[in-house]
Amino acid sequence: MSRPRERDPSSHSNPDECVVTHCAWDAVVDFTESKFFCTVRYNLVIVKADARALRLDTSALDVRSVAVDGNAASFTLTVPESAKPHLGSCLEIDLGGGAAEGDEKVVEIQYNTSPEASAAQWLPPSQTAGKKHPYVFSACFVRSLQSDNCASNCVSSISSSSMPGYSREVTSALPGLPRC
């Protein structure tokens, strides 16, 4: 069973109430719009009875929908604090209340990134070696989802106190393998 973890002052996440045990991230790369169209699924364990929300770190994401255990869920997205802009926004997802310690839930979030996402570097064909295709790079897809910039690519619950297992799939209409 997962145990509560300490809150990280550099994150909005609440691992003292719910602990993410696995993150599955799927993205479609759109080079025309310089965006990722994403779905992220979190498996989590309630570690504090009656935990009412899951809090996640984001930055300039367009959250389209949220579901908890397959049912549409309400959510709020805060405006970044002027005193702590590096923390980005907090995505708070209503878990429905009444959860017991040890309950497991699956949270699915659909969102789009912004062309200005600080975690992605988009290059036009003229700046690539073959000069035929555009290119995108982000170190966040390797394993370093802790970076503040990574919240502009992936809704994140990862802090220094928690590092869940993860999987990812990146799809692109262009030839070549995504660098993950």
Short mmCIF file of C-alpha atoms in Angstrom, two decimals:
data_model
loop_
_atom_site.label_atom_id
_atom_site.label_comp_id
_atom_site.label_asym_id
_atom_site.label_seq_id
_atom_site.Cartn_x
_atom_site.Cartn_y
_atom_site.Cartn_z
CA MET A 1 0.00 0.00 0.00
CA SER A 2 1.23 3.49 -0.81
CA ARG A 3 2.08 5.79 2.05
CA PRO A 4 1.51 9.54 2.29
CA ARG A 5 4.44 11.63 1.18
CA GLU A 6 5.51 15.10 2.21
CA ARG A 7 4.33 18.05 0.17
CA ASP A 8 6.97 19.63 -2.01
CA PRO A 9 7.14 23.46 -1.79
CA SER A 10 8.00 23.59 -5.51
CA SER A 11 4.81 21.78 -6.51
CA HIS A 12 1.04 22.14 -6.19
CA SER A 13 0.67 18.35 -5.87
CA ASN A 14 -0.83 16.78 -2.76
CA PRO A 15 0.95 13.43 -2.20
CA ASP A 16 -0.06 13.60 1.46
CA GLU A 17 -3.65 12.87 0.30
CA CYS A 18 -3.31 10.85 -2.94
CA VAL A 19 -0.23 9.17 -4.37
CA VAL A 20 0.15 8.65 -8.10
CA THR A 21 1.45 5.13 -8.75
CA HIS A 22 1.54 5.21 -12.55
CA CYS A 23 1.36 7.82 -15.30
CA ALA A 24 0.50 6.88 -18.92
CA TRP A 25 1.04 9.76 -21.34
CA ASP A 26 -0.10 9.64 -24.97
CA ALA A 27 0.51 12.51 -27.37
CA VAL A 28 -0.05 13.31 -31.01
CA VAL A 29 2.46 15.78 -32.43
CA ASP A 30 0.96 18.50 -34.63
CA PHE A 31 3.79 20.26 -36.44
CA THR A 32 1.38 22.58 -38.25
CA GLU A 33 0.11 24.09 -34.99
CA SER A 34 3.30 23.42 -32.94
CA LYS A 35 1.22 21.60 -30.32
CA PHE A 36 0.84 18.26 -28.64
CA PHE A 37 -2.69 16.86 -28.32
CA CYS A 38 -2.46 14.75 -25.18
CA THR A 39 -4.18 12.29 -22.91
CA VAL A 40 -2.64 11.45 -19.55
CA ARG A 41 -3.95 8.74 -17.24
CA TYR A 42 -2.97 8.61 -13.61
CA ASN A 43 -3.47 5.58 -11.39
CA LEU A 44 -3.58 6.81 -7.83
CA VAL A 45 -4.10 5.53 -4.31
CA ILE A 46 -5.95 7.51 -1.68
CA VAL A 47 -3.66 7.80 1.38
CA LYS A 48 -5.88 10.13 3.43
CA ALA A 49 -9.50 9.17 4.04
CA ASP A 50 -11.97 11.59 2.46
CA ALA A 51 -9.38 13.11 0.11
CA ARG A 52 -11.52 15.30 -2.12
CA ALA A 53 -9.12 16.45 -4.83
CA LEU A 54 -6.04 15.60 -6.82
CA ARG A 55 -3.79 18.61 -7.42
CA LEU A 56 -1.43 18.70 -10.38
CA ASP A 57 1.12 21.12 -11.80
CA THR A 58 0.46 22.73 -15.19
CA SER A 59 1.67 25.68 -17.20
CA ALA A 60 -0.21 27.25 -20.11
CA LEU A 61 -2.14 24.07 -20.95
CA ASP A 62 -5.60 23.98 -22.52
CA VAL A 63 -7.38 21.35 -20.38
CA ARG A 64 -10.24 19.94 -22.48
CA SER A 65 -11.76 17.32 -20.18
CA VAL A 66 -11.20 15.33 -16.99
CA ALA A 67 -12.66 11.99 -15.92
CA VAL A 68 -12.36 10.05 -12.66
CA ASP A 69 -12.96 6.31 -12.92
CA GLY A 70 -14.51 6.85 -16.37
CA ASN A 71 -16.98 9.56 -15.28
CA ALA A 72 -16.70 13.25 -16.20
CA ALA A 73 -15.26 15.20 -13.28
CA SER A 74 -15.23 18.87 -12.40
CA PHE A 75 -11.93 20.70 -12.22
CA THR A 76 -10.48 24.15 -11.66
CA LEU A 77 -7.34 25.67 -13.10
CA THR A 78 -5.77 28.48 -11.09
CA VAL A 79 -3.99 31.54 -12.39
CA PRO A 80 -0.27 31.43 -11.50
CA GLU A 81 0.59 33.36 -8.34
CA SER A 82 2.47 36.56 -9.13
CA ALA A 83 4.85 35.88 -6.22
CA LYS A 84 5.58 32.32 -7.50
CA PRO A 85 5.15 32.28 -11.30
CA HIS A 86 7.61 29.37 -11.57
CA LEU A 87 4.97 27.11 -9.98
CA GLY A 88 2.61 27.60 -12.92
CA SER A 89 -1.06 26.78 -12.47
CA CYS A 90 -2.70 24.23 -10.23
CA LEU A 91 -5.15 21.83 -11.84
CA GLU A 92 -7.47 20.69 -9.05
CA ILE A 93 -9.66 17.69 -9.90
CA ASP A 94 -12.70 16.78 -7.83
CA LEU A 95 -12.42 13.12 -6.80
CA GLY A 96 -16.01 12.98 -5.59
CA GLY A 97 -15.34 12.65 -1.87
CA GLY A 98 -16.09 9.70 0.34
CA ALA A 99 -12.93 7.84 -0.62
CA ALA A 100 -11.43 5.52 1.95
CA GLU A 101 -7.73 5.15 2.63
CA GLY A 102 -6.35 2.57 0.19
CA ASP A 103 -9.00 3.19 -2.51
CA GLU A 104 -7.61 3.27 -6.04
CA LYS A 105 -8.76 5.67 -8.73
CA VAL A 106 -7.95 6.37 -12.38
CA VAL A 107 -7.89 10.00 -13.51
CA GLU A 108 -7.80 10.79 -17.24
CA ILE A 109 -7.07 14.28 -18.55
CA GLN A 110 -7.28 15.44 -22.17
CA TYR A 111 -5.44 18.63 -23.01
CA ASN A 112 -3.45 20.52 -25.64
CA THR A 113 -0.14 22.27 -25.21
CA SER A 114 0.59 25.77 -26.40
CA PRO A 115 2.99 26.66 -29.23
CA GLU A 116 4.76 28.81 -26.62
CA ALA A 117 5.29 25.88 -24.22
CA SER A 118 8.68 26.49 -22.64
CA ALA A 119 9.42 22.75 -22.53
CA ALA A 120 9.28 22.19 -26.29
CA GLN A 121 11.64 23.45 -28.95
CA TRP A 122 9.98 23.54 -32.40
CA LEU A 123 12.24 23.89 -35.44
CA PRO A 124 11.03 24.60 -38.98
CA PRO A 125 12.46 22.46 -41.82
CA SER A 126 14.94 25.22 -42.71
CA GLN A 127 16.67 24.70 -39.34
CA THR A 128 17.02 20.91 -39.60
CA ALA A 129 19.81 18.86 -41.15
CA GLY A 130 17.79 17.54 -44.10
CA LYS A 131 15.77 20.73 -44.48
CA LYS A 132 12.69 18.63 -45.39
CA HIS A 133 10.82 18.12 -42.14
CA PRO A 134 10.23 20.12 -38.94
CA TYR A 135 11.59 18.87 -35.63
CA VAL A 136 10.53 19.08 -31.99
CA PHE A 137 12.65 18.37 -28.93
CA SER A 138 11.77 18.17 -25.25
CA ALA A 139 13.92 16.69 -22.51
CA CYS A 140 10.74 16.26 -20.45
CA PHE A 141 9.86 13.07 -22.28
CA VAL A 142 13.02 11.33 -21.18
CA ARG A 143 12.52 11.03 -17.42
CA SER A 144 12.90 14.53 -16.02
CA LEU A 145 9.24 15.45 -15.52
CA GLN A 146 10.27 17.32 -12.36
CA SER A 147 11.40 20.41 -14.22
CA ASP A 148 9.17 23.48 -13.88
CA ASN A 149 9.18 23.79 -17.68
CA CYS A 150 7.81 20.26 -18.09
CA ALA A 151 4.44 21.39 -16.76
CA SER A 152 3.96 23.16 -20.10
CA ASN A 153 4.01 19.75 -21.86
CA CYS A 154 2.53 17.36 -19.32
CA VAL A 155 0.09 17.71 -16.45
CA SER A 156 2.38 16.64 -13.64
CA SER A 157 2.07 15.21 -10.14
CA ILE A 158 5.74 14.52 -9.89
CA SER A 159 7.67 16.16 -7.12
CA SER A 160 10.85 15.40 -5.25
CA SER A 161 8.84 13.20 -2.87
CA SER A 162 7.16 11.02 -5.51
CA MET A 163 8.29 9.44 -8.76
CA PRO A 164 5.66 7.05 -10.15
CA GLY A 165 6.13 4.47 -12.85
CA TYR A 166 5.25 5.81 -16.27
CA SER A 167 4.69 4.93 -19.91
CA ARG A 168 4.42 7.15 -22.95
CA GLU A 169 3.45 6.96 -26.58
CA VAL A 170 4.12 9.74 -29.06
CA THR A 171 2.56 9.69 -32.53
CA SER A 172 3.49 11.85 -35.50
CA ALA A 173 2.31 11.93 -39.10
CA LEU A 174 5.87 12.72 -40.21
CA PRO A 175 8.46 10.02 -40.91
CA GLY A 176 11.04 9.10 -38.32
CA LEU A 177 10.92 7.95 -34.75
CA PRO A 178 9.99 10.31 -31.94
CA ARG A 179 12.96 10.88 -29.65
CA CYS A 180 11.60 9.71 -26.29
#
